[in-house]
């Protein structure tokens, strides 16, 4: 009877694995095939699309990337996106780390209020508040122009980065504070015994332990900032200041009318490549940040 039970258990577990692996394999195919096709299309000559768009490229036509980078200004758009993304992540981490640490580890009179406030921010879709943000910044520019004869808020990459960081604060604080709450208080108590203050304890003890969670936050927000379109299109009206997603949409619109498919897909690859490289570099840290906490005290 025991042997029969063991055999039945093995058959059940084997069937369960099959039912799990089949959807995962299908999902992988649905993701990998389009990405692979975009990479293959980016190195094709335009004439190859008319013969058979699904055929493998006859050679490596690198001119598509040169045209997308230079004539379509994708290089300038990428530099703008790099600046905005790096500055936004820097501001976000500098603000969110101490805020998350304080909200997670200390109790004070208004701590519940701030926790609820940031929690409420999770339910606000950024796309719904683009118009109020635009009107607020536009009114600020009108006042500055009347007073100083210049503008500041609109068409400013740093202001765009500041808006990105502000809109990402609720999610970032929620994730980091949740991670900080899992860390044992023994680490802090040991640091206090050694004479460390609150700030030194956070910098030298808590933040190094929270590296997986910090990497997770950086990756998620990098993807959000790098691919953001609506806010960038609204706050940046000058062509030379546009970010990569806005520039890519303009390129796609132009190349559809000009029927230059190779250049269009080369632009798509330029947008996707940094995110793929970053994900491959931090994949292990990302998994740790989503699954591993500190030791329970």
Short mmCIF file of C-alpha atoms in Angstrom, two decimals:
data_model
loop_
_atom_site.label_atom_id
_atom_site.label_comp_id
_atom_site.label_asym_id
_atom_site.label_seq_id
_atom_site.Cartn_x
_atom_site.Cartn_y
_atom_site.Cartn_z
CA UNK A 1 0.00 0.00 0.00
CA UNK A 2 2.82 2.37 0.85
CA UNK A 3 4.51 1.71 -2.50
CA UNK A 4 1.23 2.41 -4.32
CA UNK A 5 0.79 5.66 -2.35
CA UNK A 6 4.33 6.74 -3.19
CA UNK A 7 3.75 5.95 -6.86
CA UNK A 8 0.50 7.94 -6.87
CA UNK A 9 2.25 10.88 -5.20
CA UNK A 10 5.02 10.81 -7.81
CA UNK A 11 2.50 10.70 -10.65
CA UNK A 12 0.58 13.62 -9.13
CA UNK A 13 3.73 15.69 -8.64
CA UNK A 14 4.85 14.88 -12.19
CA UNK A 15 1.49 15.97 -13.59
CA UNK A 16 1.62 19.14 -11.51
CA UNK A 17 5.07 19.96 -12.92
CA UNK A 18 3.80 19.43 -16.48
CA UNK A 19 0.82 21.73 -15.84
CA UNK A 20 3.20 24.37 -14.45
CA UNK A 21 5.91 24.10 -17.11
CA UNK A 22 3.60 24.18 -20.15
CA UNK A 23 2.16 27.68 -19.40
CA UNK A 24 5.65 28.93 -18.47
CA UNK A 25 7.11 27.64 -21.74
CA UNK A 26 4.26 29.21 -23.74
CA UNK A 27 4.71 32.51 -21.90
CA UNK A 28 8.47 32.43 -22.57
CA UNK A 29 7.86 31.83 -26.27
CA UNK A 30 5.36 34.71 -26.43
CA UNK A 31 7.99 37.02 -24.90
CA UNK A 32 11.18 35.76 -26.57
CA UNK A 33 9.89 35.47 -30.16
CA UNK A 34 8.80 39.14 -30.55
CA UNK A 35 12.00 40.41 -28.92
CA UNK A 36 14.13 38.16 -31.14
CA UNK A 37 12.19 39.29 -34.21
CA UNK A 38 12.76 42.98 -33.39
CA UNK A 39 16.51 42.36 -33.06
CA UNK A 40 16.55 40.49 -36.39
CA UNK A 41 14.47 43.18 -38.10
CA UNK A 42 16.81 45.92 -36.90
CA UNK A 43 19.69 44.54 -39.01
CA UNK A 44 17.70 43.98 -42.20
CA UNK A 45 17.78 46.12 -45.30
CA UNK A 46 14.48 47.73 -46.17
CA UNK A 47 14.01 45.60 -49.30
CA UNK A 48 14.04 42.39 -47.22
CA UNK A 49 10.77 43.37 -45.51
CA UNK A 50 8.91 43.32 -48.82
CA UNK A 51 10.10 39.83 -49.79
CA UNK A 52 9.47 37.99 -46.52
CA UNK A 53 9.32 39.92 -43.22
CA UNK A 54 9.65 36.67 -41.20
CA UNK A 55 12.82 35.47 -42.95
CA UNK A 56 16.21 35.70 -41.25
CA UNK A 57 18.35 38.68 -42.31
CA UNK A 58 20.64 38.13 -45.27
CA UNK A 59 23.41 40.09 -43.59
CA UNK A 60 24.18 42.55 -40.81
CA UNK A 61 23.02 45.96 -41.99
CA UNK A 62 24.45 48.21 -39.25
CA UNK A 63 23.52 51.36 -41.16
CA UNK A 64 20.07 51.22 -39.59
CA UNK A 65 21.56 51.96 -36.17
CA UNK A 66 23.74 54.77 -37.57
CA UNK A 67 20.73 56.38 -39.23
CA UNK A 68 18.58 56.02 -36.12
CA UNK A 69 21.35 57.38 -33.89
CA UNK A 70 22.35 60.36 -36.04
CA UNK A 71 19.66 61.39 -38.53
CA UNK A 72 16.77 60.56 -36.17
CA UNK A 73 18.55 62.15 -33.15
CA UNK A 74 18.18 59.00 -31.06
CA UNK A 75 21.64 59.67 -29.61
CA UNK A 76 20.54 63.05 -28.25
CA UNK A 77 17.31 61.57 -26.93
CA UNK A 78 19.24 58.80 -25.18
CA UNK A 79 21.52 61.29 -23.43
CA UNK A 80 18.45 63.17 -22.21
CA UNK A 81 16.89 59.93 -20.94
CA UNK A 82 20.12 58.89 -19.21
CA UNK A 83 20.38 62.25 -17.44
CA UNK A 84 16.73 62.29 -16.35
CA UNK A 85 16.74 58.65 -15.21
CA UNK A 86 20.02 58.88 -13.25
CA UNK A 87 19.07 62.14 -11.53
CA UNK A 88 15.56 60.89 -10.72
CA UNK A 89 16.86 57.63 -9.21
CA UNK A 90 19.52 59.53 -7.22
CA UNK A 91 16.95 61.94 -5.78
CA UNK A 92 14.52 59.12 -5.10
CA UNK A 93 17.04 56.95 -3.23
CA UNK A 94 18.42 59.89 -1.22
CA UNK A 95 14.90 60.85 -0.06
CA UNK A 96 13.24 57.42 0.21
CA UNK A 97 15.96 55.57 2.18
CA UNK A 98 15.92 57.72 5.36
CA UNK A 99 12.14 58.20 5.13
CA UNK A 100 11.56 54.44 4.86
CA UNK A 101 13.98 53.71 7.69
CA UNK A 102 12.32 56.19 10.05
CA UNK A 103 8.77 55.06 9.22
CA UNK A 104 9.69 51.39 9.60
CA UNK A 105 11.85 51.48 12.73
CA UNK A 106 10.60 54.39 14.87
CA UNK A 107 7.26 55.24 16.44
CA UNK A 108 6.32 58.91 16.92
CA UNK A 109 3.10 60.92 17.08
CA UNK A 110 2.56 61.41 13.36
CA UNK A 111 4.10 58.13 12.13
CA UNK A 112 0.69 56.55 11.42
CA UNK A 113 -0.38 59.64 9.49
CA UNK A 114 2.70 59.54 7.25
CA UNK A 115 2.40 55.79 6.69
CA UNK A 116 -1.25 56.16 5.66
CA UNK A 117 -0.40 59.15 3.46
CA UNK A 118 2.29 57.28 1.54
CA UNK A 119 0.05 54.21 1.35
CA UNK A 120 -2.70 56.33 -0.19
CA UNK A 121 -0.21 57.49 -2.81
CA UNK A 122 -0.02 53.92 -4.12
CA UNK A 123 -3.60 54.21 -5.39
CA UNK A 124 -3.00 57.39 -7.42
CA UNK A 125 -2.30 56.71 -11.09
CA UNK A 126 0.34 59.17 -12.25
CA UNK A 127 -1.35 59.55 -15.64
CA UNK A 128 -4.41 61.03 -13.90
CA UNK A 129 -2.45 63.90 -12.35
CA UNK A 130 -0.39 64.94 -15.38
CA UNK A 131 -2.72 67.86 -16.15
CA UNK A 132 -2.60 69.30 -12.57
CA UNK A 133 1.19 68.95 -12.59
CA UNK A 134 1.40 70.75 -15.93
CA UNK A 135 -0.91 73.57 -14.81
CA UNK A 136 1.01 74.02 -11.55
CA UNK A 137 4.40 74.20 -13.28
CA UNK A 138 3.05 76.38 -16.08
CA UNK A 139 1.60 78.87 -13.57
CA UNK A 140 4.94 78.87 -11.76
CA UNK A 141 6.71 79.69 -15.02
CA UNK A 142 4.32 82.56 -15.70
CA UNK A 143 5.12 84.10 -12.31
CA UNK A 144 8.86 83.61 -12.79
CA UNK A 145 8.67 85.13 -16.27
CA UNK A 146 6.84 88.21 -14.99
CA UNK A 147 9.31 88.61 -12.13
CA UNK A 148 12.66 87.64 -13.67
CA UNK A 149 11.97 87.54 -17.41
CA UNK A 150 12.79 83.84 -17.81
CA UNK A 151 11.26 80.40 -17.25
CA UNK A 152 12.39 77.46 -15.15
CA UNK A 153 9.88 74.64 -14.66
CA UNK A 154 8.88 73.80 -18.23
CA UNK A 155 11.46 72.36 -20.65
CA UNK A 156 13.81 71.54 -17.78
CA UNK A 157 15.28 68.04 -17.55
CA UNK A 158 16.07 68.41 -13.85
CA UNK A 159 12.47 69.39 -13.05
CA UNK A 160 11.26 66.38 -15.04
CA UNK A 161 13.57 64.15 -12.98
CA UNK A 162 12.21 65.76 -9.79
CA UNK A 163 8.63 65.02 -10.90
CA UNK A 164 9.59 61.40 -11.64
CA UNK A 165 11.16 61.00 -8.20
CA UNK A 166 8.17 62.58 -6.44
CA UNK A 167 5.62 60.37 -8.19
CA UNK A 168 7.66 57.23 -7.40
CA UNK A 169 8.03 57.97 -3.66
CA UNK A 170 4.92 56.10 -2.41
CA UNK A 171 5.84 52.78 -4.06
CA UNK A 172 9.51 53.08 -3.15
CA UNK A 173 8.86 53.92 0.51
CA UNK A 174 6.28 51.14 0.74
CA UNK A 175 8.73 48.53 -0.60
CA UNK A 176 11.76 49.69 1.39
CA UNK A 177 9.91 50.14 4.68
CA UNK A 178 8.43 46.67 4.30
CA UNK A 179 11.93 45.28 3.93
CA UNK A 180 13.31 47.30 6.86
CA UNK A 181 10.56 45.94 9.13
CA UNK A 182 11.85 42.39 8.58
CA UNK A 183 15.35 43.23 9.84
CA UNK A 184 16.10 42.20 13.41
CA UNK A 185 16.57 45.04 15.90
CA UNK A 186 19.59 43.23 17.34
CA UNK A 187 21.77 44.84 14.67
CA UNK A 188 20.78 48.36 15.71
CA UNK A 189 21.07 47.63 19.41
CA UNK A 190 24.60 46.32 18.89
CA UNK A 191 25.48 49.48 16.94
CA UNK A 192 24.04 51.71 19.69
CA UNK A 193 26.10 49.84 22.30
CA UNK A 194 29.22 50.57 20.23
CA UNK A 195 28.39 54.28 20.29
CA UNK A 196 26.88 54.68 16.82
CA UNK A 197 24.13 57.28 16.34
CA UNK A 198 20.95 56.88 14.33
CA UNK A 199 22.39 58.21 11.07
CA UNK A 200 25.59 56.17 11.30
CA UNK A 201 23.58 53.04 12.12
CA UNK A 202 21.40 53.57 9.07
CA UNK A 203 24.33 54.21 6.71
CA UNK A 204 26.77 51.57 7.98
CA UNK A 205 24.43 48.80 9.23
CA UNK A 206 20.93 48.96 7.78
CA UNK A 207 21.56 50.17 4.22
CA UNK A 208 24.25 47.52 3.44
CA UNK A 209 21.86 44.83 4.69
CA UNK A 210 19.09 46.22 2.46
CA UNK A 211 21.13 46.12 -0.77
CA UNK A 212 18.87 43.52 -2.48
CA UNK A 213 15.80 45.62 -1.76
CA UNK A 214 17.55 48.80 -2.91
CA UNK A 215 18.59 47.11 -6.17
CA UNK A 216 14.99 46.01 -6.68
CA UNK A 217 13.75 49.58 -6.19
CA UNK A 218 16.38 50.97 -8.55
CA UNK A 219 15.53 48.45 -11.27
CA UNK A 220 11.76 48.94 -11.06
CA UNK A 221 12.07 52.72 -11.10
CA UNK A 222 14.69 52.64 -13.86
CA UNK A 223 12.23 50.75 -16.06
CA UNK A 224 9.44 53.19 -15.16
CA UNK A 225 11.53 56.34 -15.75
CA UNK A 226 13.26 55.03 -18.87
CA UNK A 227 9.99 54.09 -20.59
CA UNK A 228 7.85 56.99 -19.31
CA UNK A 229 6.11 58.87 -22.12
CA UNK A 230 3.15 61.03 -21.05
CA UNK A 231 4.82 63.27 -18.43
CA UNK A 232 7.91 63.74 -20.60
CA UNK A 233 5.82 64.65 -23.64
CA UNK A 234 3.80 67.14 -21.55
CA UNK A 235 6.63 68.93 -19.74
CA UNK A 236 9.21 68.95 -22.54
CA UNK A 237 8.08 70.73 -25.69
CA UNK A 238 11.45 71.61 -27.21
CA UNK A 239 12.60 68.94 -29.73
CA UNK A 240 16.20 68.91 -28.46
CA UNK A 241 15.06 68.07 -24.90
CA UNK A 242 12.81 65.12 -25.69
CA UNK A 243 13.52 61.80 -23.99
CA UNK A 244 13.98 58.45 -25.72
CA UNK A 245 10.35 57.16 -25.62
CA UNK A 246 9.03 60.43 -27.08
CA UNK A 247 11.78 60.44 -29.70
CA UNK A 248 11.02 56.81 -30.54
CA UNK A 249 7.33 57.58 -31.10
CA UNK A 250 8.28 60.44 -33.41
CA UNK A 251 10.70 58.15 -35.25
CA UNK A 252 8.07 55.45 -35.66
CA UNK A 253 5.54 57.97 -36.99
CA UNK A 254 8.11 59.37 -39.44
CA UNK A 255 9.40 56.01 -40.65
CA UNK A 256 5.92 54.59 -41.22
CA UNK A 257 5.27 57.34 -43.75
CA UNK A 258 8.78 57.01 -45.21
CA UNK A 259 8.58 53.17 -45.10
CA UNK A 260 12.00 52.80 -43.44
CA UNK A 261 11.30 49.77 -41.27
CA UNK A 262 14.92 48.90 -40.52
CA UNK A 263 15.61 52.31 -38.97
CA UNK A 264 12.40 52.08 -36.94
CA UNK A 265 13.29 48.71 -35.44
CA UNK A 266 16.85 49.87 -34.80
CA UNK A 267 15.33 52.65 -32.69
CA UNK A 268 13.32 50.06 -30.77
CA UNK A 269 16.49 48.08 -30.05
CA UNK A 270 18.25 51.24 -28.82
CA UNK A 271 15.41 51.75 -26.33
CA UNK A 272 15.24 48.11 -25.18
CA UNK A 273 18.95 47.28 -24.92
CA UNK A 274 19.83 49.26 -21.73
CA UNK A 275 16.91 47.72 -19.82
CA UNK A 276 17.84 44.19 -20.91
CA UNK A 277 21.50 44.69 -19.97
CA UNK A 278 20.59 46.14 -16.57
CA UNK A 279 18.18 43.31 -15.84
CA UNK A 280 20.79 40.67 -16.68
CA UNK A 281 23.34 42.38 -14.43
CA UNK A 282 21.09 42.61 -11.35
CA UNK A 283 18.88 39.54 -11.81
CA UNK A 284 20.19 37.73 -8.71
CA UNK A 285 19.93 40.83 -6.51
CA UNK A 286 16.42 41.43 -7.81
CA UNK A 287 15.32 37.92 -6.81
CA UNK A 288 16.85 38.35 -3.35
CA UNK A 289 15.16 41.69 -2.89
CA UNK A 290 11.74 40.21 -3.66
CA UNK A 291 12.09 37.07 -1.53
CA UNK A 292 14.69 37.52 1.21
CA UNK A 293 14.32 39.50 4.41
CA UNK A 294 16.52 39.96 7.42
CA UNK A 295 16.77 37.68 10.40
CA UNK A 296 13.82 37.81 12.74
CA UNK A 297 14.70 39.05 16.19
#
